[in-house]
């Protein structure tokens, strides 16, 4: 039997609130409507689809596989409706808009504040939301519509993502002044392995870039510290507890103040991390998002050129 699949906006709104609250009663309270009205719309949706959207459990409502699929669809729809509303406001001369970005911790230290300051100066009425998450969670945030843009290192190819900008940045050993290696301009991973190491957890992109070097190096025992936070690794280097490995992002101020030094790795002609900016493939970018993406892309390119000047062309 063919499904009708004719959904009304009120039903979609009620479904989304029930999904968030995992309760018809709580959803009704937040929507300021009767519970029976919410339940009626959910039942009608299930009848139209021909499958239950929620499992009714003692602990609350949980999405069924059909519910998960429908939630994925309407999440994008609701996201686009809000973007369309903002675009109509912009057409009326409000010059307003909103941007949602998903990114990783280290890029929120200096790169993003710089870009957001430029954005505010040019478009003071545009608001920006930033979510920090693991890199492997960024594609899903973009595809589901939770984020307009994603910014991260070394994201694998994804058929539903379109790359808007890409910068190549050196991975280096991070040492404090006075460390035996600090007088060097660059260094091999093997030379670093003679000292205590602070390594990223396996889920970090920097750890992936070091995987082959770790395998080839002769490291006695385990690394002194393994951390899923580059900020924590930075703090431990500042305290003289070992050598960490990352790009310049997140330690710009410490490098400028000569509290830390980044020694590019020489192995294989240099180890590089690709910083990419992404959106959902085939999706219209609102004016505010496009403006933010352009500013961000320009800043990535500028920093790539500055690093090439500091450390030599990447080749």
XYZ file of C-alpha atoms in Angstrom:
315
model
C 0.000 0.000 0.000
C 1.396 3.404 -0.969
C 2.086 5.757 1.929
C 0.439 9.171 1.759
C 3.360 10.975 3.390
C 1.549 14.314 3.581
C 2.831 15.885 6.753
C 1.444 19.103 8.219
C 3.743 21.552 9.954
C 1.945 21.217 13.292
C 2.419 17.436 13.264
C 6.122 17.832 12.501
C 6.493 20.367 15.325
C 4.705 18.103 17.789
C 6.781 15.084 16.735
C 10.035 16.986 17.166
C 9.072 18.144 20.663
C 8.027 14.623 21.717
C 11.336 13.306 20.369
C 13.239 15.849 22.443
C 11.205 15.342 25.627
C 10.666 11.581 25.261
C 7.221 12.247 26.735
C 3.890 13.327 25.258
C 2.856 15.007 28.505
C 6.069 17.050 28.791
C 5.954 17.947 25.083
C 2.365 19.161 25.511
C 3.390 21.249 28.519
C 6.173 22.958 26.575
C 3.948 23.499 23.555
C 1.133 24.778 25.797
C -1.436 22.427 24.263
C -3.429 19.439 25.510
C -1.700 16.055 25.699
C -4.526 14.569 23.673
C -3.792 16.991 20.819
C -0.149 15.945 20.728
C -1.009 12.263 20.916
C -3.532 12.651 18.116
C -0.944 14.177 15.791
C 1.601 11.443 16.578
C -0.978 8.723 15.882
C -1.896 10.416 12.598
C 1.762 10.541 11.557
C 2.159 6.867 12.355
C -0.955 6.086 10.321
C 0.355 8.095 7.346
C 3.756 6.409 7.497
C 2.377 2.976 8.199
C 4.758 2.251 11.054
C 5.116 3.215 14.741
C 7.441 6.153 15.374
C 7.912 5.559 19.103
C 8.261 2.571 21.376
C 6.089 3.185 24.444
C 8.284 2.116 27.386
C 7.822 2.508 31.137
C 10.813 4.858 31.156
C 9.376 7.023 28.371
C 9.124 7.155 24.593
C 11.985 5.964 22.405
C 12.283 6.337 18.646
C 11.758 3.233 16.545
C 13.887 2.709 13.409
C 11.099 4.409 11.434
C 11.114 7.212 13.991
C 14.865 7.636 13.644
C 14.503 7.938 9.881
C 11.656 10.430 10.170
C 13.561 12.453 12.797
C 16.539 12.693 10.452
C 14.284 14.027 7.700
C 12.312 16.556 9.719
C 15.453 17.793 11.492
C 16.741 19.016 8.161
C 13.314 20.407 7.215
C 12.950 22.396 10.448
C 16.525 23.631 10.127
C 15.884 24.865 6.589
C 12.598 26.522 7.595
C 14.429 28.559 10.230
C 17.131 29.496 7.746
C 14.470 30.540 5.228
C 12.819 32.750 7.828
C 16.132 34.472 8.529
C 16.764 34.929 4.802
C 13.378 36.618 4.345
C 14.249 38.910 7.243
C 17.533 39.735 5.523
C 15.684 40.571 2.303
C 13.671 43.103 4.270
C 16.840 44.938 5.171
C 17.444 43.497 8.639
C 20.847 42.136 7.571
C 20.395 39.436 10.177
C 21.222 35.756 10.167
C 22.577 32.903 12.213
C 25.479 30.485 11.734
C 25.956 27.150 13.497
C 29.467 25.700 13.429
C 30.713 22.344 14.711
C 34.438 22.180 15.344
C 37.182 20.793 17.584
C 38.661 22.215 20.763
C 42.013 23.452 19.516
C 40.504 25.684 16.815
C 38.464 27.595 19.399
C 41.579 29.064 21.041
C 42.711 31.599 18.428
C 41.451 30.855 14.904
C 37.740 31.086 15.673
C 37.930 34.160 17.928
C 39.797 35.940 15.128
C 37.224 34.950 12.500
C 34.285 35.762 14.760
C 35.686 39.203 15.486
C 35.974 39.935 11.755
C 32.438 38.612 11.235
C 31.077 40.819 14.006
C 32.762 43.901 12.583
C 31.314 43.297 9.113
C 27.935 41.837 10.059
C 27.125 42.934 13.620
C 23.586 41.519 13.580
C 24.579 37.992 12.603
C 24.646 35.568 15.520
C 26.998 32.584 15.734
C 26.692 29.309 17.574
C 29.714 27.062 18.084
C 29.606 23.431 19.244
C 32.818 21.695 20.269
C 32.904 17.964 19.636
C 35.125 15.147 18.489
C 36.075 15.267 14.816
C 34.243 12.033 14.057
C 30.980 13.597 15.230
C 31.178 16.584 12.890
C 29.914 14.902 9.678
C 26.727 13.762 11.425
C 26.147 17.248 12.859
C 26.305 18.693 9.340
C 24.183 16.016 7.676
C 21.417 16.170 10.298
C 21.287 19.956 10.145
C 22.552 20.587 13.673
C 25.421 22.559 12.122
C 25.637 24.647 8.953
C 29.397 24.193 8.743
C 32.017 21.843 10.128
C 35.676 22.658 10.707
C 38.166 19.942 11.599
C 41.434 18.238 10.771
C 41.699 15.168 8.574
C 38.030 14.339 8.079
C 37.649 11.254 5.868
C 35.774 11.524 2.585
C 32.014 11.596 3.067
C 29.530 11.457 0.203
C 27.169 13.897 1.940
C 29.806 16.542 2.658
C 31.226 19.209 0.378
C 34.616 20.730 1.143
C 34.631 24.531 0.997
C 38.249 25.189 1.992
C 41.396 23.234 2.817
C 44.672 24.225 4.436
C 47.835 22.142 4.931
C 49.573 22.653 8.269
C 52.695 21.103 9.723
C 52.589 18.748 12.655
C 55.394 19.371 15.080
C 56.902 18.522 18.434
C 55.893 20.991 21.144
C 58.607 21.727 23.702
C 59.185 24.391 26.366
C 62.249 26.654 26.503
C 65.194 24.878 28.011
C 64.255 21.460 26.709
C 67.260 19.650 25.154
C 65.543 19.813 21.734
C 64.447 23.448 21.960
C 67.556 24.786 20.190
C 66.622 22.887 17.018
C 64.640 24.351 14.138
C 62.999 21.043 13.252
C 63.225 17.483 14.531
C 62.579 13.846 13.668
C 60.101 11.752 15.610
C 62.914 9.355 16.456
C 64.815 12.114 18.247
C 61.685 12.927 20.279
C 61.253 9.275 21.255
C 64.315 9.568 23.529
C 62.235 11.739 25.869
C 58.912 11.489 27.698
C 56.060 11.765 25.224
C 52.569 13.188 25.597
C 50.433 11.533 22.933
C 46.892 12.163 21.812
C 44.291 9.470 22.339
C 43.669 7.234 19.295
C 40.535 9.190 18.302
C 42.496 12.403 17.686
C 43.620 13.225 14.148
C 47.155 14.019 15.350
C 47.490 10.471 16.687
C 46.443 9.075 13.299
C 49.126 11.143 11.575
C 51.742 9.726 13.960
C 50.607 6.106 13.719
C 53.262 4.961 11.249
C 56.016 6.815 13.103
C 54.942 5.328 16.424
C 55.057 1.871 14.925
C 58.521 2.393 13.452
C 60.060 4.119 16.476
C 61.622 2.231 19.344
C 59.824 3.677 22.364
C 60.586 2.059 25.718
C 57.296 1.358 27.512
C 54.209 3.517 27.107
C 53.978 7.228 26.534
C 54.143 9.111 29.809
C 50.716 10.669 29.162
C 47.895 9.993 26.685
C 45.228 12.669 26.468
C 42.074 13.276 24.480
C 42.527 17.009 25.115
C 45.144 19.050 23.295
C 44.642 21.790 25.873
C 45.675 19.393 28.638
C 48.673 18.268 26.579
C 49.710 21.897 26.161
C 49.497 22.527 29.895
C 51.616 19.476 30.666
C 54.283 20.603 28.195
C 54.319 24.020 29.868
C 54.977 22.204 33.151
C 57.887 20.345 31.592
C 56.238 16.920 31.696
C 57.040 15.828 28.167
C 56.850 16.504 24.430
C 53.448 16.806 22.755
C 52.626 16.767 19.047
C 50.221 19.107 17.276
C 49.930 21.946 14.791
C 50.354 25.584 15.778
C 46.589 25.889 16.320
C 45.734 26.309 19.975
C 49.244 27.341 21.021
C 49.593 30.539 18.990
C 49.845 32.800 22.049
C 52.414 30.604 23.781
C 54.583 30.483 20.650
C 54.363 34.263 20.297
C 55.323 34.718 23.959
C 58.162 32.176 23.544
C 56.672 29.961 26.239
C 56.523 27.073 23.772
C 58.284 26.159 20.572
C 56.888 24.101 17.729
C 59.530 22.018 15.920
C 58.162 20.700 12.602
C 58.641 16.966 12.165
C 61.017 16.108 9.335
C 59.989 12.488 8.793
C 59.073 11.721 5.191
C 59.693 15.305 4.148
C 57.338 16.604 6.825
C 54.107 15.500 8.486
C 51.031 17.545 7.611
C 47.473 17.831 8.889
C 44.722 19.015 6.533
C 42.302 21.521 8.034
C 39.014 21.462 6.147
C 35.791 23.477 6.145
C 32.668 21.536 5.155
C 28.971 21.903 4.447
C 26.278 19.450 3.492
C 26.572 18.565 -0.207
C 23.842 20.027 -2.379
C 22.462 22.205 0.372
C 21.737 25.895 -0.088
C 23.914 28.111 2.110
C 22.132 31.145 3.569
C 23.753 34.545 3.154
C 25.103 34.755 6.704
C 26.586 31.244 6.550
C 28.205 31.976 3.193
C 29.767 35.185 4.543
C 31.134 33.371 7.593
C 32.485 30.536 5.439
C 34.310 32.985 3.163
C 35.930 34.785 6.093
C 36.949 31.470 7.636
C 38.363 30.189 4.333
C 40.373 33.400 3.899
C 41.819 33.073 7.408
C 42.791 29.437 6.825
C 44.585 30.407 3.601
C 46.315 33.341 5.323
C 47.624 31.122 8.114
C 48.764 28.488 5.676
C 50.817 31.121 3.837
C 52.223 32.505 7.086
C 53.336 29.051 8.185
C 54.927 28.356 4.807
C 56.894 31.595 5.205
C 57.968 30.647 8.728
C 58.928 27.030 8.062
C 59.455 26.881 4.314
C 57.116 25.848 1.514
C 55.329 22.540 2.006
C 56.113 21.359 -1.482
